[in-house]
Short mmCIF file of C-alpha atoms and ligand atoms in Angstrom, two decimals:
data_model
loop_
_atom_site.label_atom_id
_atom_site.label_comp_id
_atom_site.label_asym_id
_atom_site.label_seq_id
_atom_site.Cartn_x
_atom_site.Cartn_y
_atom_site.Cartn_z
CA MET A 1 15.44 9.33 7.33
CA LEU A 2 13.88 6.80 9.52
CA PHE A 3 12.27 4.02 7.80
CA ARG A 4 10.98 0.55 9.01
CA GLN A 5 9.27 -2.21 7.18
CA PHE A 6 7.10 -4.42 9.52
CA PHE A 7 5.91 -7.99 8.29
CA GLU A 8 2.52 -9.54 9.26
CA ARG A 9 2.71 -13.14 8.78
CA GLU A 10 -0.92 -14.30 8.41
CA SER A 11 -1.54 -12.13 5.30
CA SER A 12 2.02 -11.49 4.22
CA THR A 13 1.55 -7.83 4.74
CA TYR A 14 4.38 -5.08 4.89
CA THR A 15 3.50 -2.08 7.02
CA TYR A 16 5.86 0.98 6.67
CA LEU A 17 6.77 3.29 9.38
CA VAL A 18 8.27 6.77 7.67
CA ALA A 19 9.76 9.62 9.78
CA SER A 20 12.55 11.92 9.06
CA ARG A 21 14.18 11.63 12.59
CA GLN A 22 14.07 10.01 15.94
CA GLY A 23 11.68 12.38 17.86
CA GLY A 24 9.82 13.74 14.78
CA GLU A 25 6.54 13.30 13.19
CA ALA A 26 5.87 9.96 11.67
CA LEU A 27 3.24 8.26 9.44
CA LEU A 28 2.25 4.46 9.03
CA ILE A 29 1.10 2.95 5.62
CA ASP A 30 -1.16 -0.26 5.64
CA PRO A 31 -1.12 -0.86 9.45
CA VAL A 32 -2.55 -4.30 10.40
CA LYS A 33 -4.85 -4.54 13.46
CA GLU A 34 -3.31 -7.22 15.10
CA GLU A 35 0.15 -5.64 14.88
CA VAL A 36 -1.09 -2.06 16.58
CA ALA A 37 0.53 -2.71 19.74
CA ARG A 38 3.94 -3.40 18.18
CA TYR A 39 3.84 0.03 15.94
CA LEU A 40 2.88 1.78 19.09
CA GLN A 41 5.70 0.31 20.89
CA LEU A 42 8.32 1.30 18.26
CA ILE A 43 6.70 4.76 18.04
CA HIS A 44 6.97 5.35 21.70
CA GLU A 45 10.64 4.00 21.78
CA LEU A 46 11.83 6.28 19.17
CA LYS A 47 9.66 9.18 20.61
CA LEU A 48 7.73 9.77 17.60
CA LYS A 49 4.45 11.33 16.98
CA LEU A 50 2.34 9.62 14.86
CA VAL A 51 0.52 11.95 12.54
CA PHE A 52 -0.77 9.96 9.62
CA ALA A 53 -2.23 6.37 9.29
CA ILE A 54 -2.81 5.54 5.71
CA ASP A 55 -4.26 2.57 3.86
CA THR A 56 -3.31 2.28 0.01
CA HIS A 57 -6.90 0.57 -0.49
CA VAL A 58 -9.63 -1.13 1.29
CA HIS A 59 -7.86 -4.58 2.12
CA ALA A 60 -9.47 -7.81 1.64
CA ASP A 61 -7.05 -9.79 3.32
CA HIS A 62 -6.53 -8.38 6.92
CA VAL A 63 -8.29 -5.92 9.06
CA THR A 64 -6.74 -2.54 8.87
CA GLY A 65 -5.22 -0.73 11.96
CA LEU A 66 -6.37 2.68 11.14
CA GLY A 67 -9.15 2.78 13.53
CA ASP A 68 -7.20 1.50 16.56
CA LEU A 69 -4.24 3.86 15.64
CA ARG A 70 -6.56 6.83 15.57
CA ASN A 71 -8.28 6.09 18.83
CA GLU A 72 -4.97 5.67 20.43
CA THR A 73 -2.76 8.69 18.97
CA GLN A 74 -5.54 10.83 17.47
CA CYS A 75 -3.50 10.54 14.31
CA VAL A 76 -5.40 11.53 11.05
CA THR A 77 -6.67 8.36 8.92
CA MET A 78 -6.57 8.54 5.24
CA ILE A 79 -7.21 6.53 2.16
CA GLY A 80 -7.61 7.66 -1.36
CA SER A 81 -10.51 9.73 -2.47
CA GLY A 82 -12.17 6.74 -4.44
CA SER A 83 -12.56 4.88 -1.31
CA LYS A 84 -16.11 3.80 -0.03
CA ALA A 85 -14.43 3.85 3.65
CA GLU A 86 -16.16 6.68 5.27
CA CYS A 87 -14.66 6.01 8.50
CA VAL A 88 -11.54 7.95 7.52
CA SER A 89 -10.51 11.35 8.78
CA ARG A 90 -9.37 12.60 5.32
CA LYS A 91 -9.57 11.30 1.68
CA VAL A 92 -6.45 12.15 -0.52
CA ASP A 93 -6.69 13.20 -4.26
CA ASP A 94 -4.51 12.04 -6.99
CA GLY A 95 -1.40 14.51 -6.72
CA GLU A 96 -2.01 15.70 -3.49
CA ALA A 97 0.98 16.19 -1.30
CA LEU A 98 1.09 14.73 2.40
CA ARG A 99 3.36 16.62 4.48
CA ILE A 100 5.33 15.86 8.03
CA ASP A 101 8.22 17.32 9.30
CA GLY A 102 11.27 17.06 6.88
CA LEU A 103 9.14 14.74 4.57
CA GLU A 104 6.75 14.67 1.69
CA LEU A 105 4.81 11.92 0.12
CA ARG A 106 2.49 12.54 -3.01
CA ALA A 107 -0.52 10.37 -3.59
CA MET A 108 -0.75 8.81 -7.18
CA TYR A 109 -4.15 7.30 -7.79
CA THR A 110 -3.24 3.98 -9.27
CA PRO A 111 -6.53 1.86 -9.60
CA GLY A 112 -6.81 -1.65 -10.82
CA HIS A 113 -6.48 -3.95 -7.96
CA THR A 114 -9.28 -2.09 -6.54
CA ASP A 115 -11.02 1.02 -7.47
CA ASP A 116 -9.47 2.99 -4.64
CA SER A 117 -5.81 2.09 -5.07
CA CYS A 118 -3.48 4.70 -4.24
CA SER A 119 0.40 4.82 -4.46
CA PHE A 120 2.36 7.22 -2.43
CA VAL A 121 5.55 8.45 -3.97
CA MET A 122 8.64 9.97 -2.17
CA SER A 123 11.80 11.42 -4.04
CA ASP A 124 13.53 8.06 -3.82
CA ARG A 125 10.88 5.48 -3.21
CA VAL A 126 7.08 4.48 -3.92
CA PHE A 127 4.71 2.65 -1.76
CA THR A 128 2.85 0.85 -4.64
CA GLY A 129 -0.06 -0.93 -2.31
CA ASP A 130 -1.09 -4.02 -4.21
CA THR A 131 -0.86 -2.25 -7.81
CA LEU A 132 2.67 -3.24 -8.40
CA LEU A 133 4.13 -6.20 -6.37
CA ILE A 134 7.62 -7.69 -6.56
CA ARG A 135 7.82 -9.75 -9.64
CA GLY A 136 3.91 -9.32 -9.65
CA THR A 137 0.72 -7.38 -9.80
CA GLY A 138 -2.23 -7.39 -7.26
CA ARG A 139 -5.26 -9.43 -8.68
CA THR A 140 -8.01 -7.57 -10.14
CA ASP A 141 -11.13 -9.81 -9.87
CA PHE A 142 -12.78 -8.40 -6.99
CA GLN A 143 -13.66 -5.05 -5.08
CA ASN A 144 -14.28 -3.50 -8.57
CA GLY A 145 -10.65 -4.53 -9.67
CA ASP A 146 -10.05 -3.72 -13.41
CA ALA A 147 -7.18 -5.29 -15.19
CA ARG A 148 -7.35 -2.19 -17.83
CA ALA A 149 -7.21 0.21 -15.39
CA GLN A 150 -4.51 -1.42 -13.60
CA TYR A 151 -2.46 -1.76 -16.89
CA LYS A 152 -2.76 2.07 -17.17
CA SER A 153 -1.83 2.64 -13.42
CA LEU A 154 1.33 0.63 -14.20
CA PHE A 155 2.30 1.48 -17.67
CA SER A 156 1.34 5.16 -17.71
CA ARG A 157 2.05 5.91 -14.17
CA LEU A 158 4.28 3.98 -11.87
CA LEU A 159 6.75 2.73 -14.75
CA LYS A 160 7.28 6.44 -15.68
CA LEU A 161 8.77 7.17 -12.29
CA PRO A 162 12.71 6.97 -12.56
CA ASP A 163 14.39 3.35 -12.86
CA GLU A 164 16.15 3.93 -9.63
CA THR A 165 13.04 4.69 -7.55
CA LEU A 166 12.67 1.89 -4.90
CA VAL A 167 9.61 -0.09 -4.74
CA TYR A 168 7.88 -1.10 -1.34
CA PRO A 169 4.89 -3.24 -1.99
CA ALA A 170 1.82 -4.00 0.52
CA HIS A 171 2.69 -7.59 0.46
CA ASP A 172 5.40 -10.32 -0.61
CA TYR A 173 4.59 -13.90 -0.47
CA LYS A 174 8.06 -15.17 -1.42
CA GLY A 175 10.40 -13.09 0.97
CA TRP A 176 11.32 -10.27 -1.40
CA THR A 177 11.28 -6.96 0.58
CA VAL A 178 12.31 -4.30 -1.95
CA SER A 179 12.62 -3.77 -5.45
CA THR A 180 13.26 -0.89 -8.02
CA ILE A 181 10.99 0.61 -10.92
CA GLY A 182 13.87 -0.49 -13.32
CA GLU A 183 14.19 -4.05 -12.10
CA GLU A 184 10.65 -4.57 -12.13
CA ARG A 185 10.22 -3.25 -15.57
CA ALA A 186 13.03 -5.74 -16.75
CA HIS A 187 12.13 -8.57 -14.69
CA ASN A 188 8.48 -8.63 -13.53
CA PRO A 189 6.71 -11.51 -15.60
CA ARG A 190 3.45 -9.51 -15.47
CA LEU A 191 4.91 -6.60 -17.11
CA LYS A 192 6.10 -8.52 -20.12
CA VAL A 193 3.02 -8.12 -22.09
CA SER A 194 2.97 -6.25 -25.64
CA ASN A 195 -0.45 -4.44 -24.96
CA GLU A 196 -3.42 -3.88 -22.68
CA ASP A 197 -5.45 -6.76 -24.06
CA GLU A 198 -2.60 -9.06 -23.52
CA TYR A 199 -2.46 -7.88 -19.96
CA VAL A 200 -6.32 -8.30 -19.43
CA ALA A 201 -6.51 -11.54 -20.74
CA MET A 202 -3.57 -12.80 -18.64
CA MET A 203 -5.05 -11.24 -15.38
CA ASN A 204 -8.56 -12.65 -16.22
CA SER A 205 -7.38 -16.20 -16.38
CA LEU A 206 -5.56 -16.12 -12.99
CA ASN A 207 -8.68 -17.97 -11.31
CA LEU A 208 -7.29 -17.37 -7.84
CA PRO A 209 -9.16 -18.53 -4.64
CA ASN A 210 -10.91 -15.48 -2.46
CA PRO A 211 -8.74 -14.32 0.52
CA LYS A 212 -9.77 -16.47 3.78
CA LEU A 213 -10.82 -13.13 5.67
CA MET A 214 -12.47 -11.42 2.45
CA ASP A 215 -15.85 -11.08 3.76
CA ILE A 216 -14.91 -10.19 7.47
CA ALA A 217 -12.00 -7.88 6.25
CA VAL A 218 -13.57 -5.84 3.57
CA ALA A 219 -16.67 -4.95 5.68
CA ALA A 220 -14.47 -4.36 8.89
CA ASN A 221 -12.23 -2.14 6.83
CA LEU A 222 -15.02 0.11 5.51
CA ALA A 223 -15.34 0.99 9.33
CA CYS A 224 -11.39 1.50 9.76
CA GLY A 225 -11.29 -1.88 11.64
CA VAL A 226 -13.37 -0.65 14.60
CA ARG A 227 -16.92 -0.58 15.57
FE1 FE B 301 -5.13 -5.68 -1.68
#
């Protein structure tokens, strides 16, 4: 498999390029608008055909590259079916399989960080968006975030994946690049709660400042980052 992890410094966002081989079909997860030229360069150099560009949720901290990528490559843009981003070509339902040649991803609806958050599961890895971060979890205090829903997404869905499943989140602020479900269950401080109420109380006491770009980014992302 061909797998690349891009890092965007301003918002500490990870973007993933996945394909089964050079010259084959590819997909991008959580592309950032300012980085689109770089993705297209690599796609061109590896002779890939971009089939899907996917956002795990409507982001509040950066503008999505979905619209620009669709304009440049005619790829299909996608987000979870709970999303208000009506600009996408297609919305994916919980459990739906996305196929490109030689590869399959399954959408897993994991709300909580936002009401439209989806994870995408492959045989050996999961793209968790901002639902599960490395040694953290995504904030739940805006965009219809819901700590109770996130608790269920974490404990009833993501943590049910096999322990060895690789975890690739949408962000990291400390330099982690990858983890596993087993490692997060054992060492993620946010998962050390004994019940849902305890998790909700912890998330409700975080008092985080809003992201710098929030007002601009959410509005732009509901239009896929293009006017
Ligand atoms: Fe987010």
